[in-house]
Amino acid sequence: MPLARRTTGILLILLSAVAFGLMPIFGTWALRSGVDTQGLLIIRFSLAAVVMAAIMLWRRARWPRGRVLAGLAAMGGIGYAGQAFSYFTALQYASAALAALLLYLYPVIVTLLSACFLGEKLRRRVWGALALACVGLVLTIGAALHGSALGVAFGVAAALIYSCYILAGARLTPLAGALPAASVVMLAAAAVMWGTTALRQPHWPGDATGWAAVLAIAVVSTVIAIFAFLAGLDRLSAAEASTLSTLEPVVSVLLAAWLLTEPLSPAQWLGGAAILAAALIISLAPPLPTPE
């Protein structure tokens, strides 16, 4: 692989990680303006869907059909919308740093689900990483359970739903292509969120700062983040991309401490480091060979 192409891939994945890492910061600012989770997600998914649909038309890309289309629509309407709803609800009851760290349990959950339900064999180092992640989880949420139990519950739910989303996407995305799959997911998520207005009217941002934060979530932490990751993944291996993506929660934690004055306790810093270390070990561990 040419050095320039590889360097570009690394920079794109790092850009994606930073863009995703900014989302809890933008989310906290948006929620402080009076917008609720429903209104925030309607704006986020609608704008992202319009941009992606426009790119699909511009590139004359082929839309998925049949069962693949139905599966991707379910991923967006149930999986991605459910994960986003849980994540931004967690931000209302827990700190941005804690929500970001809990979400990053998803590599551990994906590994466990793959071993339990897909029959994948795990190396000893991966089992050790899973144990390390459990210790990290206990340390991270220990102090937060007092007064923030609901935030922890929604944060863990976001990680669990996202893990199921990833497992489904691993099967469906190759059949449709990355761009068409992401476009269908966003369109379905937007449709579902607009559908919720029949049951409850959303609250919109109450000031210019809130609108700017919501738009930043849609443009920076959704459209730019997704396209940068897909473009970087085209130049790097999946393992390299997932390893570089561990920068995401680091950005969230550091910026939350700086911009939101939400520092973690020493135990939570240790727990967060354990979770990130476990994610790195899992992403770097080569799969066991399957018997012929």
Coordinates of C-alpha atoms in Angstrom, one line a residue:
M1 CA 0.0 0.0 0.0
P2 CA 1.5 3.4 -1.0
L3 CA 2.6 5.4 2.1
A4 CA 0.5 8.5 1.0
R5 CA -2.6 6.4 0.8
R6 CA -2.0 4.8 4.2
T7 CA -1.3 8.2 5.8
T8 CA -4.5 9.6 4.3
G9 CA -6.4 6.6 5.8
I10 CA -4.9 7.2 9.2
L11 CA -5.8 10.9 9.1
L12 CA -9.3 10.1 8.0
I13 CA -10.0 7.6 10.8
L14 CA -8.5 10.1 13.3
L15 CA -10.8 12.8 11.9
S16 CA -13.7 10.5 12.3
A17 CA -12.8 9.6 15.9
V18 CA -12.5 13.3 16.8
A19 CA -15.8 14.1 15.1
F20 CA -17.6 11.3 16.9
G21 CA -15.8 12.2 20.2
L22 CA -17.3 15.7 20.0
M23 CA -20.8 14.4 20.0
P24 CA -21.4 14.2 23.8
I25 CA -20.0 17.7 24.1
F26 CA -22.4 19.1 21.5
G27 CA -25.2 16.9 22.9
T28 CA -24.8 18.4 26.4
W29 CA -24.8 21.9 25.0
A30 CA -27.9 21.2 22.9
L31 CA -29.8 19.6 25.8
R32 CA -29.1 22.6 28.0
S33 CA -30.8 24.8 25.5
G34 CA -34.2 23.1 26.1
V35 CA -34.2 20.6 23.2
D36 CA -35.3 17.1 24.2
T37 CA -33.9 13.9 22.8
Q38 CA -36.7 13.5 20.3
G39 CA -36.3 16.9 18.8
L40 CA -32.5 16.6 18.7
L41 CA -32.6 13.2 16.9
I42 CA -35.3 14.4 14.4
I43 CA -33.0 17.3 13.4
R44 CA -29.8 15.1 13.4
F45 CA -31.2 12.2 11.3
S46 CA -33.2 14.4 8.9
L47 CA -30.3 16.6 8.0
A48 CA -28.0 13.6 7.7
A49 CA -30.5 11.7 5.6
V50 CA -30.9 14.6 3.2
V51 CA -27.2 15.0 2.7
M52 CA -26.6 11.2 2.2
A53 CA -29.6 10.9 -0.2
A54 CA -28.2 13.8 -2.2
I55 CA -24.8 12.1 -2.5
M56 CA -26.5 8.9 -3.5
L57 CA -28.3 10.8 -6.4
W58 CA -25.1 12.7 -7.3
R59 CA -23.1 9.5 -7.6
R60 CA -26.0 7.6 -9.1
A61 CA -25.5 4.8 -6.6
R62 CA -27.8 1.9 -6.6
W63 CA -30.3 1.6 -3.7
P64 CA -30.6 -1.7 -1.9
R65 CA -33.7 -3.8 -2.6
G66 CA -35.7 -6.7 -1.1
R67 CA -34.6 -8.3 2.1
V68 CA -31.3 -6.3 2.3
L69 CA -33.3 -3.1 2.1
A70 CA -35.7 -4.3 4.8
G71 CA -32.8 -5.4 7.0
L72 CA -31.0 -2.0 6.7
A73 CA -34.3 -0.2 7.4
A74 CA -34.7 -2.2 10.6
M75 CA -31.1 -1.4 11.5
G76 CA -31.8 2.3 11.2
G77 CA -35.3 2.5 12.5
I78 CA -34.8 0.2 15.4
G79 CA -31.1 -0.2 16.0
Y80 CA -29.6 3.2 15.2
A81 CA -32.6 5.2 16.4
G82 CA -32.7 3.1 19.6
Q83 CA -29.0 3.5 20.3
A84 CA -29.1 7.2 19.7
F85 CA -32.1 7.7 21.9
S86 CA -30.5 5.7 24.7
Y87 CA -27.2 7.6 24.3
F88 CA -28.6 11.1 24.4
T89 CA -31.0 10.2 27.2
A90 CA -27.9 9.0 29.2
L91 CA -26.5 12.5 28.7
Q92 CA -29.4 13.9 30.6
Y93 CA -28.7 11.8 33.7
A94 CA -24.9 11.2 33.6
S95 CA -21.8 13.1 32.6
A96 CA -20.7 13.3 29.0
A97 CA -17.4 11.5 29.9
L98 CA -19.3 8.6 31.6
A99 CA -21.7 8.2 28.7
A100 CA -18.8 8.1 26.2
L101 CA -16.9 5.5 28.2
L102 CA -20.0 3.3 28.7
L103 CA -20.8 3.4 25.0
Y104 CA -17.3 2.1 24.3
L105 CA -18.2 -1.1 26.0
Y106 CA -19.5 -2.1 22.6
P107 CA -16.3 -3.9 21.3
V108 CA -16.5 -6.1 24.5
I109 CA -20.2 -6.8 24.0
V110 CA -19.8 -7.6 20.3
T111 CA -17.0 -10.0 21.2
L112 CA -19.2 -11.7 23.8
L113 CA -22.2 -12.0 21.5
S114 CA -20.1 -13.4 18.7
A115 CA -18.7 -16.0 21.0
C116 CA -22.0 -17.0 22.6
F117 CA -24.3 -16.9 19.5
L118 CA -22.1 -17.1 16.5
G119 CA -19.7 -19.8 17.7
E120 CA -16.6 -17.7 17.3
K121 CA -13.6 -19.0 19.3
L122 CA -11.6 -16.4 21.4
R123 CA -7.9 -16.3 22.2
R124 CA -6.8 -16.3 25.8
R125 CA -5.8 -12.6 25.5
V126 CA -9.3 -11.7 24.5
W127 CA -10.8 -13.5 27.5
G128 CA -8.3 -11.5 29.6
A129 CA -9.5 -8.4 27.9
L130 CA -13.1 -9.2 28.7
A131 CA -12.2 -9.6 32.3
L132 CA -10.3 -6.4 32.3
A133 CA -13.3 -4.6 30.8
C134 CA -15.6 -6.0 33.5
V135 CA -13.2 -4.6 36.2
G136 CA -13.1 -1.3 34.3
L137 CA -16.9 -1.1 34.1
V138 CA -17.2 -1.6 37.9
L139 CA -14.7 1.1 38.6
T140 CA -16.2 3.5 36.0
I141 CA -19.8 3.3 37.2
G142 CA -19.2 2.7 40.9
A143 CA -19.3 6.3 41.9
A144 CA -21.9 7.2 39.3
L145 CA -24.5 4.8 40.6
H146 CA -25.3 7.2 43.4
G147 CA -27.8 9.6 41.7
S148 CA -27.0 8.6 38.2
A149 CA -28.2 5.0 38.0
L150 CA -30.7 5.9 35.2
G151 CA -27.9 7.5 33.2
V152 CA -25.7 4.4 33.6
A153 CA -28.6 2.2 32.6
F154 CA -29.2 4.2 29.4
G155 CA -25.5 4.3 28.7
V156 CA -25.1 0.5 28.9
A157 CA -28.3 0.1 26.8
A158 CA -26.8 2.3 24.1
A159 CA -23.7 0.1 24.0
L160 CA -25.8 -3.1 23.9
I161 CA -28.1 -1.9 21.1
Y162 CA -25.1 -0.6 19.2
S163 CA -23.4 -4.0 19.5
C164 CA -26.4 -5.7 17.9
Y165 CA -26.5 -3.0 15.2
I166 CA -22.8 -3.8 14.4
L167 CA -23.4 -7.5 14.2
A168 CA -26.4 -7.0 11.8
G169 CA -24.4 -4.4 9.8
A170 CA -21.5 -6.8 9.4
R171 CA -23.8 -9.1 7.4
L172 CA -25.9 -6.6 5.5
T173 CA -23.4 -3.8 4.6
P174 CA -21.2 -5.9 2.3
L175 CA -24.4 -6.8 0.3
A176 CA -25.4 -3.2 -0.2
G177 CA -22.2 -1.2 -0.1
A178 CA -21.2 1.2 2.7
L179 CA -22.7 4.4 1.3
P180 CA -26.1 2.9 0.3
A181 CA -26.3 1.1 3.6
A182 CA -25.5 4.2 5.6
S183 CA -28.1 6.2 3.6
V184 CA -30.9 3.7 4.2
V185 CA -30.0 3.6 7.9
M186 CA -30.2 7.4 8.2
L187 CA -33.4 7.6 6.2
A188 CA -35.1 4.9 8.3
A189 CA -34.0 6.5 11.6
A190 CA -35.3 9.9 10.4
A191 CA -38.6 8.3 9.4
V192 CA -39.0 6.6 12.8
M193 CA -38.2 9.7 14.7
W194 CA -40.7 11.8 12.7
G195 CA -43.2 9.0 13.4
T196 CA -42.9 9.5 17.1
T197 CA -44.4 13.0 16.7
A198 CA -47.8 11.4 16.4
L199 CA -47.5 10.4 20.0
R200 CA -45.5 13.3 21.5
Q201 CA -44.5 16.7 20.2
P202 CA -40.8 17.4 20.3
H203 CA -39.1 20.3 22.0
W204 CA -36.8 22.3 19.8
P205 CA -33.6 24.2 20.9
G206 CA -34.4 27.4 22.7
D207 CA -31.5 29.6 21.6
A208 CA -28.9 30.0 18.8
T209 CA -26.3 28.1 20.8
G210 CA -28.6 25.1 21.0
W211 CA -29.4 25.2 17.3
A212 CA -25.7 25.4 16.5
A213 CA -24.9 22.4 18.8
V214 CA -27.7 20.3 17.2
L215 CA -26.5 21.2 13.7
A216 CA -22.9 20.4 14.7
I217 CA -24.1 16.9 15.8
A218 CA -25.8 16.4 12.4
V219 CA -23.0 17.7 10.2
V220 CA -19.8 17.1 12.2
S221 CA -20.6 14.1 14.4
T222 CA -22.8 12.3 11.9
V223 CA -22.1 13.1 8.2
I224 CA -18.4 14.1 8.4
A225 CA -17.7 11.4 11.0
I226 CA -19.4 8.6 9.0
F227 CA -17.9 9.6 5.6
A228 CA -14.4 10.0 7.1
F229 CA -14.6 6.6 8.7
L230 CA -15.8 4.9 5.5
A231 CA -13.1 6.7 3.4
G232 CA -10.4 5.7 5.9
L233 CA -11.6 2.1 6.1
D234 CA -11.2 2.0 2.3
R235 CA -7.4 2.6 2.9
L236 CA -6.8 0.6 6.1
S237 CA -7.7 -2.7 7.5
A238 CA -10.7 -3.0 9.8
A239 CA -8.4 -3.8 12.8
E240 CA -6.3 -0.7 12.2
A241 CA -9.4 1.4 11.8
S242 CA -11.0 0.1 15.0
T243 CA -7.7 0.6 16.9
L244 CA -7.4 4.2 15.8
S245 CA -11.0 4.8 16.7
T246 CA -10.2 4.3 20.4
L247 CA -9.3 8.0 20.3
E248 CA -13.0 8.8 20.2
P249 CA -13.8 8.3 24.0
V250 CA -10.4 9.9 24.9
V251 CA -11.5 13.0 23.0
S252 CA -14.9 12.9 24.8
V253 CA -13.4 12.5 28.3
L254 CA -10.8 15.2 27.9
L255 CA -13.1 17.7 26.4
A256 CA -15.8 17.0 28.9
A257 CA -13.3 17.7 31.7
W258 CA -12.1 20.9 30.0
L259 CA -15.2 22.4 28.4
L260 CA -18.0 21.0 30.6
T261 CA -16.2 20.9 33.9
E262 CA -17.1 17.2 34.4
P263 CA -13.9 15.6 35.7
L264 CA -13.8 11.9 36.5
S265 CA -12.8 10.5 39.8
P266 CA -9.4 8.7 40.0
A267 CA -11.3 5.4 40.1
Q268 CA -13.3 6.3 37.0
W269 CA -10.1 7.4 35.1
L270 CA -8.6 3.9 36.0
G271 CA -11.8 2.2 34.9
G272 CA -12.0 4.1 31.7
A273 CA -8.4 3.2 30.9
A274 CA -9.2 -0.4 31.5
I275 CA -12.1 -0.3 29.1
L276 CA -10.0 1.3 26.4
A277 CA -7.2 -1.1 27.0
A278 CA -9.6 -4.0 26.6
A279 CA -11.0 -2.5 23.4
L280 CA -7.4 -2.2 22.0
I281 CA -6.5 -5.8 22.9
I282 CA -9.7 -7.1 21.3
S283 CA -9.2 -5.1 18.1
L284 CA -5.5 -6.2 17.8
A285 CA -6.1 -9.9 18.5
P286 CA -6.0 -11.9 15.3
P287 CA -8.9 -14.3 15.0
L288 CA -8.3 -18.0 15.7
P289 CA -8.1 -20.1 12.5
T290 CA -11.2 -22.0 11.7
P291 CA -11.0 -25.8 11.0
E292 CA -11.3 -26.7 7.4

